[in-house]
Amino acid sequence: MNTPPKRLCGAKNRLGEPCKVRPMKGRERCRLHGGKTPKGKTGGAANGNHKHGLYSAHLSDEERAAWDSLPLGGVDDELRMCRVLLSRALALEAEIAIDPNNVTYLAGFELAEIRRSLDGGRMSADTTSRRPDVMARINTLLGRIGSLEKLRADLIAGTDGDTGLDQARRIKNALDAIEDAVIDQGEPETGREESQ
């Protein structure tokens, strides 16, 4: 009776030898050497794991055109925007507070759901509106403003004497010192070879 040869993963291990583990079912490699990596429909753009895929899928044409030209790194601009959004949320909260339990006073209501149904051969639609959780928005914005204010204060404090440039110089000097130490350790060996 002739048995088929046992399939092996075959990937090189750390010793340079071929892996002796059986590959995963329907795969060429074992689970340790890439057998669990998804293939086919879930690869590339299909799994959303590509450059700008998460954001660009939801941008309008105008936003997509402006994407690369948007300024980055402006903590002050971000703070201003958060304060504008906070002002809007507080205004909405005040408007809702005028008469919050009156169903005819529609301040702050947003369309939440549309249900379509077939009733006696006739299509009907029911809509559900709700008021947003404005306090959650306000709390989120206050937390964001607090973290931005702290970041801004840290950035300002960092410029008084110890800038990022100073830190970069210290790192470069430390690397140069390590390189010099390595070269110095190498010199005696070359010196011995020359004296022999």
PDB file of C-alpha atoms in Angstrom:
ATOM      1  CA  MET A   1       0.000   0.000   0.000  1.00  0.00           C
ATOM      2  CA  ASN A   2       1.447   3.313  -1.094  1.00  0.00           C
ATOM      3  CA  THR A   3       0.697   6.261   1.296  1.00  0.00           C
ATOM      4  CA  PRO A   4       0.968   9.820   0.022  1.00  0.00           C
ATOM      5  CA  PRO A   5       3.893  11.795   1.444  1.00  0.00           C
ATOM      6  CA  LYS A   6       3.086  13.847   4.530  1.00  0.00           C
ATOM      7  CA  ARG A   7       2.711  17.525   3.640  1.00  0.00           C
ATOM      8  CA  LEU A   8       4.871  19.878   5.693  1.00  0.00           C
ATOM      9  CA  CYS A   9       4.872  23.647   6.146  1.00  0.00           C
ATOM     10  CA  GLY A  10       8.400  23.973   4.812  1.00  0.00           C
ATOM     11  CA  ALA A  11       8.987  27.568   5.964  1.00  0.00           C
ATOM     12  CA  LYS A  12      12.483  28.182   7.254  1.00  0.00           C
ATOM     13  CA  ASN A  13      12.700  28.325  11.036  1.00  0.00           C
ATOM     14  CA  ARG A  14      15.269  30.283  13.055  1.00  0.00           C
ATOM     15  CA  LEU A  15      17.840  27.569  12.579  1.00  0.00           C
ATOM     16  CA  GLY A  16      17.401  27.724   8.822  1.00  0.00           C
ATOM     17  CA  GLU A  17      15.778  24.305   8.688  1.00  0.00           C
ATOM     18  CA  PRO A  18      12.380  23.672   7.089  1.00  0.00           C
ATOM     19  CA  CYS A  19       9.426  23.707   9.499  1.00  0.00           C
ATOM     20  CA  LYS A  20       8.207  20.161  10.173  1.00  0.00           C
ATOM     21  CA  VAL A  21       4.659  21.088  11.252  1.00  0.00           C
ATOM     22  CA  ARG A  22       1.701  20.184   9.036  1.00  0.00           C
ATOM     23  CA  PRO A  23       0.125  23.156   7.210  1.00  0.00           C
ATOM     24  CA  MET A  24      -3.364  24.345   8.094  1.00  0.00           C
ATOM     25  CA  LYS A  25      -6.207  22.738   6.182  1.00  0.00           C
ATOM     26  CA  GLY A  26      -6.416  24.278   2.706  1.00  0.00           C
ATOM     27  CA  ARG A  27      -3.222  26.284   3.230  1.00  0.00           C
ATOM     28  CA  GLU A  28       0.419  25.970   2.318  1.00  0.00           C
ATOM     29  CA  ARG A  29       1.850  26.968   5.730  1.00  0.00           C
ATOM     30  CA  CYS A  30       1.280  26.175   9.402  1.00  0.00           C
ATOM     31  CA  ARG A  31      -0.456  28.680  11.680  1.00  0.00           C
ATOM     32  CA  LEU A  32       2.894  29.994  12.951  1.00  0.00           C
ATOM     33  CA  HIS A  33       4.215  30.779   9.460  1.00  0.00           C
ATOM     34  CA  GLY A  34       1.251  32.582   7.925  1.00  0.00           C
ATOM     35  CA  GLY A  35      -1.360  29.869   7.533  1.00  0.00           C
ATOM     36  CA  LYS A  36      -3.900  31.947   9.467  1.00  0.00           C
ATOM     37  CA  THR A  37      -3.424  34.995   7.240  1.00  0.00           C
ATOM     38  CA  PRO A  38      -6.686  35.711   5.413  1.00  0.00           C
ATOM     39  CA  LYS A  39      -6.638  35.253   1.651  1.00  0.00           C
ATOM     40  CA  GLY A  40      -9.036  35.954  -1.177  1.00  0.00           C
ATOM     41  CA  LYS A  41     -12.090  38.147  -0.628  1.00  0.00           C
ATOM     42  CA  THR A  42     -10.856  39.641   2.641  1.00  0.00           C
ATOM     43  CA  GLY A  43      -7.497  40.856   1.338  1.00  0.00           C
ATOM     44  CA  GLY A  44      -6.508  44.416   0.425  1.00  0.00           C
ATOM     45  CA  ALA A  45      -9.286  46.954  -0.040  1.00  0.00           C
ATOM     46  CA  ALA A  46     -11.967  44.378   0.783  1.00  0.00           C
ATOM     47  CA  ASN A  47     -10.954  44.262   4.447  1.00  0.00           C
ATOM     48  CA  GLY A  48     -10.556  48.048   4.762  1.00  0.00           C
ATOM     49  CA  ASN A  49      -6.871  47.717   5.565  1.00  0.00           C
ATOM     50  CA  HIS A  50      -5.473  50.083   2.993  1.00  0.00           C
ATOM     51  CA  LYS A  51      -4.336  53.691   2.833  1.00  0.00           C
ATOM     52  CA  HIS A  52      -7.167  56.127   3.600  1.00  0.00           C
ATOM     53  CA  GLY A  53      -9.824  53.436   3.157  1.00  0.00           C
ATOM     54  CA  LEU A  54     -11.514  54.041   6.506  1.00  0.00           C
ATOM     55  CA  TYR A  55     -11.886  57.771   5.974  1.00  0.00           C
ATOM     56  CA  SER A  56     -12.083  58.198   2.217  1.00  0.00           C
ATOM     57  CA  ALA A  57     -15.078  55.887   1.954  1.00  0.00           C
ATOM     58  CA  HIS A  58     -17.134  58.478   3.836  1.00  0.00           C
ATOM     59  CA  LEU A  59     -15.785  61.715   2.345  1.00  0.00           C
ATOM     60  CA  SER A  60     -17.719  63.823  -0.130  1.00  0.00           C
ATOM     61  CA  ASP A  61     -16.035  64.674  -3.443  1.00  0.00           C
ATOM     62  CA  GLU A  62     -15.254  68.164  -2.138  1.00  0.00           C
ATOM     63  CA  GLU A  63     -13.709  66.795   1.078  1.00  0.00           C
ATOM     64  CA  ARG A  64     -11.709  64.207  -0.853  1.00  0.00           C
ATOM     65  CA  ALA A  65     -10.256  66.977  -3.064  1.00  0.00           C
ATOM     66  CA  ALA A  66      -9.242  68.996   0.021  1.00  0.00           C
ATOM     67  CA  TRP A  67      -7.920  65.998   2.025  1.00  0.00           C
ATOM     68  CA  ASP A  68      -4.191  66.499   1.359  1.00  0.00           C
ATOM     69  CA  SER A  69      -4.290  70.283   1.744  1.00  0.00           C
ATOM     70  CA  LEU A  70      -5.910  70.286   5.208  1.00  0.00           C
ATOM     71  CA  PRO A  71      -3.567  71.813   7.818  1.00  0.00           C
ATOM     72  CA  LEU A  72      -2.314  69.508  10.561  1.00  0.00           C
ATOM     73  CA  GLY A  73      -0.907  70.099  14.005  1.00  0.00           C
ATOM     74  CA  GLY A  74      -2.912  73.177  14.982  1.00  0.00           C
ATOM     75  CA  VAL A  75      -3.864  72.644  18.630  1.00  0.00           C
ATOM     76  CA  ASP A  76      -5.253  76.186  18.843  1.00  0.00           C
ATOM     77  CA  ASP A  77      -7.491  75.618  15.800  1.00  0.00           C
ATOM     78  CA  GLU A  78      -8.720  72.337  17.257  1.00  0.00           C
ATOM     79  CA  LEU A  79      -9.493  74.115  20.544  1.00  0.00           C
ATOM     80  CA  ARG A  80     -11.413  76.844  18.734  1.00  0.00           C
ATOM     81  CA  MET A  81     -13.436  74.261  16.790  1.00  0.00           C
ATOM     82  CA  CYS A  82     -14.283  72.347  19.975  1.00  0.00           C
ATOM     83  CA  ARG A  83     -15.402  75.586  21.611  1.00  0.00           C
ATOM     84  CA  VAL A  84     -17.636  76.384  18.611  1.00  0.00           C
ATOM     85  CA  LEU A  85     -19.188  72.909  18.818  1.00  0.00           C
ATOM     86  CA  LEU A  86     -19.615  73.318  22.591  1.00  0.00           C
ATOM     87  CA  SER A  87     -21.350  76.654  22.025  1.00  0.00           C
ATOM     88  CA  ARG A  88     -23.729  75.000  19.543  1.00  0.00           C
ATOM     89  CA  ALA A  89     -24.483  72.162  21.959  1.00  0.00           C
ATOM     90  CA  LEU A  90     -25.159  74.590  24.822  1.00  0.00           C
ATOM     91  CA  ALA A  91     -27.461  76.668  22.599  1.00  0.00           C
ATOM     92  CA  LEU A  92     -29.366  73.521  21.586  1.00  0.00           C
ATOM     93  CA  GLU A  93     -29.652  72.443  25.235  1.00  0.00           C
ATOM     94  CA  ALA A  94     -31.042  75.888  26.159  1.00  0.00           C
ATOM     95  CA  GLU A  95     -33.523  75.776  23.275  1.00  0.00           C
ATOM     96  CA  ILE A  96     -34.750  72.311  24.274  1.00  0.00           C
ATOM     97  CA  ALA A  97     -35.046  73.414  27.933  1.00  0.00           C
ATOM     98  CA  ILE A  98     -37.663  76.043  26.997  1.00  0.00           C
ATOM     99  CA  ASP A  99     -40.390  73.385  26.789  1.00  0.00           C
ATOM    100  CA  PRO A 100     -38.814  69.906  26.900  1.00  0.00           C
ATOM    101  CA  ASN A 101     -41.987  67.840  27.420  1.00  0.00           C
ATOM    102  CA  ASN A 102     -44.217  69.465  24.803  1.00  0.00           C
ATOM    103  CA  VAL A 103     -44.471  67.133  21.785  1.00  0.00           C
ATOM    104  CA  THR A 104     -45.532  70.005  19.516  1.00  0.00           C
ATOM    105  CA  TYR A 105     -42.391  72.017  20.368  1.00  0.00           C
ATOM    106  CA  LEU A 106     -39.922  70.416  17.947  1.00  0.00           C
ATOM    107  CA  ALA A 107     -36.724  72.163  18.993  1.00  0.00           C
ATOM    108  CA  GLY A 108     -33.815  69.750  18.779  1.00  0.00           C
ATOM    109  CA  PHE A 109     -35.757  66.809  17.346  1.00  0.00           C
ATOM    110  CA  GLU A 110     -33.880  64.697  14.807  1.00  0.00           C
ATOM    111  CA  LEU A 111     -35.233  62.030  12.510  1.00  0.00           C
ATOM    112  CA  ALA A 112     -34.191  58.760  14.111  1.00  0.00           C
ATOM    113  CA  GLU A 113     -36.015  56.033  12.215  1.00  0.00           C
ATOM    114  CA  ILE A 114     -38.237  55.433   9.201  1.00  0.00           C
ATOM    115  CA  ARG A 115     -40.331  52.257   9.138  1.00  0.00           C
ATOM    116  CA  ARG A 116     -41.969  51.231   5.912  1.00  0.00           C
ATOM    117  CA  SER A 117     -44.732  48.681   5.869  1.00  0.00           C
ATOM    118  CA  LEU A 118     -47.209  47.236   3.436  1.00  0.00           C
ATOM    119  CA  ASP A 119     -50.706  47.759   4.803  1.00  0.00           C
ATOM    120  CA  GLY A 120     -53.538  46.291   2.718  1.00  0.00           C
ATOM    121  CA  GLY A 121     -51.560  46.536  -0.525  1.00  0.00           C
ATOM    122  CA  ARG A 122     -50.611  50.102   0.286  1.00  0.00           C
ATOM    123  CA  MET A 123     -47.140  51.250   1.322  1.00  0.00           C
ATOM    124  CA  SER A 124     -47.033  53.356   4.480  1.00  0.00           C
ATOM    125  CA  ALA A 125     -44.150  54.953   6.324  1.00  0.00           C
ATOM    126  CA  ASP A 126     -43.893  55.743  10.010  1.00  0.00           C
ATOM    127  CA  THR A 127     -41.195  58.101  11.224  1.00  0.00           C
ATOM    128  CA  THR A 128     -39.677  58.302  14.674  1.00  0.00           C
ATOM    129  CA  SER A 129     -37.939  61.432  15.885  1.00  0.00           C
ATOM    130  CA  ARG A 130     -35.941  61.927  19.027  1.00  0.00           C
ATOM    131  CA  ARG A 131     -33.950  64.569  20.774  1.00  0.00           C
ATOM    132  CA  PRO A 132     -30.199  63.936  20.859  1.00  0.00           C
ATOM    133  CA  ASP A 133     -28.320  63.345  24.089  1.00  0.00           C
ATOM    134  CA  VAL A 134     -26.967  66.881  24.229  1.00  0.00           C
ATOM    135  CA  MET A 135     -25.424  66.445  27.680  1.00  0.00           C
ATOM    136  CA  ALA A 136     -23.316  63.555  26.380  1.00  0.00           C
ATOM    137  CA  ARG A 137     -22.104  65.819  23.541  1.00  0.00           C
ATOM    138  CA  ILE A 138     -21.305  68.578  26.035  1.00  0.00           C
ATOM    139  CA  ASN A 139     -19.414  66.197  28.344  1.00  0.00           C
ATOM    140  CA  THR A 140     -17.450  64.761  25.415  1.00  0.00           C
ATOM    141  CA  LEU A 141     -16.523  68.227  24.177  1.00  0.00           C
ATOM    142  CA  LEU A 142     -15.531  69.385  27.665  1.00  0.00           C
ATOM    143  CA  GLY A 143     -13.250  66.357  28.004  1.00  0.00           C
ATOM    144  CA  ARG A 144     -11.723  67.028  24.583  1.00  0.00           C
ATOM    145  CA  ILE A 145     -11.183  70.711  25.420  1.00  0.00           C
ATOM    146  CA  GLY A 146      -9.539  69.727  28.720  1.00  0.00           C
ATOM    147  CA  SER A 147      -7.128  67.330  27.020  1.00  0.00           C
ATOM    148  CA  LEU A 148      -6.311  69.909  24.313  1.00  0.00           C
ATOM    149  CA  GLU A 149      -5.706  72.605  26.938  1.00  0.00           C
ATOM    150  CA  LYS A 150      -3.327  70.247  28.766  1.00  0.00           C
ATOM    151  CA  LEU A 151      -1.519  69.421  25.530  1.00  0.00           C
ATOM    152  CA  ARG A 152      -1.259  73.122  24.694  1.00  0.00           C
ATOM    153  CA  ALA A 153       0.145  73.906  28.164  1.00  0.00           C
ATOM    154  CA  ASP A 154       2.659  71.056  27.847  1.00  0.00           C
ATOM    155  CA  LEU A 155       3.763  72.320  24.437  1.00  0.00           C
ATOM    156  CA  ILE A 156       4.167  75.868  25.744  1.00  0.00           C
ATOM    157  CA  ALA A 157       6.054  74.637  28.836  1.00  0.00           C
ATOM    158  CA  GLY A 158       8.287  72.521  26.604  1.00  0.00           C
ATOM    159  CA  THR A 159       9.476  75.592  24.700  1.00  0.00           C
ATOM    160  CA  ASP A 160      10.813  77.261  27.861  1.00  0.00           C
ATOM    161  CA  GLY A 161      14.395  75.991  27.806  1.00  0.00           C
ATOM    162  CA  ASP A 162      13.906  72.408  26.626  1.00  0.00           C
ATOM    163  CA  THR A 163      12.587  72.380  23.097  1.00  0.00           C
ATOM    164  CA  GLY A 164      12.188  69.370  20.888  1.00  0.00           C
ATOM    165  CA  LEU A 165      15.351  70.565  19.144  1.00  0.00           C
ATOM    166  CA  ASP A 166      17.263  70.386  22.458  1.00  0.00           C
ATOM    167  CA  GLN A 167      15.991  66.848  23.012  1.00  0.00           C
ATOM    168  CA  ALA A 168      17.048  65.887  19.481  1.00  0.00           C
ATOM    169  CA  ARG A 169      20.533  67.307  20.119  1.00  0.00           C
ATOM    170  CA  ARG A 170      20.843  65.302  23.364  1.00  0.00           C
ATOM    171  CA  ILE A 171      19.784  62.109  21.564  1.00  0.00           C
ATOM    172  CA  LYS A 172      22.241  62.785  18.723  1.00  0.00           C
ATOM    173  CA  ASN A 173      25.062  63.456  21.215  1.00  0.00           C
ATOM    174  CA  ALA A 174      24.266  60.213  23.058  1.00  0.00           C
ATOM    175  CA  LEU A 175      24.279  58.261  19.778  1.00  0.00           C
ATOM    176  CA  ASP A 176      27.588  59.877  18.790  1.00  0.00           C
ATOM    177  CA  ALA A 177      29.060  58.911  22.164  1.00  0.00           C
ATOM    178  CA  ILE A 178      27.902  55.313  21.714  1.00  0.00           C
ATOM    179  CA  GLU A 179      29.359  55.231  18.213  1.00  0.00           C
ATOM    180  CA  ASP A 180      32.680  56.641  19.501  1.00  0.00           C
ATOM    181  CA  ALA A 181      32.747  54.016  22.269  1.00  0.00           C
ATOM    182  CA  VAL A 182      32.162  51.234  19.747  1.00  0.00           C
ATOM    183  CA  ILE A 183      34.915  52.600  17.485  1.00  0.00           C
ATOM    184  CA  ASP A 184      37.286  52.949  20.465  1.00  0.00           C
ATOM    185  CA  GLN A 185      36.644  49.318  21.421  1.00  0.00           C
ATOM    186  CA  GLY A 186      37.459  48.300  17.853  1.00  0.00           C
ATOM    187  CA  GLU A 187      40.725  50.290  17.647  1.00  0.00           C
ATOM    188  CA  PRO A 188      42.817  48.190  20.071  1.00  0.00           C
ATOM    189  CA  GLU A 189      42.102  45.082  18.015  1.00  0.00           C
ATOM    190  CA  THR A 190      43.256  46.778  14.823  1.00  0.00           C
ATOM    191  CA  GLY A 191      46.222  48.231  16.707  1.00  0.00           C
ATOM    192  CA  ARG A 192      47.282  44.740  17.874  1.00  0.00           C
ATOM    193  CA  GLU A 193      47.039  43.368  14.372  1.00  0.00           C
ATOM    194  CA  GLU A 194      49.263  46.175  13.067  1.00  0.00           C
ATOM    195  CA  SER A 195      51.890  45.607  15.787  1.00  0.00           C
ATOM    196  CA  GLN A 196      52.137  41.894  15.047  1.00  0.00           C
TER     197      GLN A 196
END
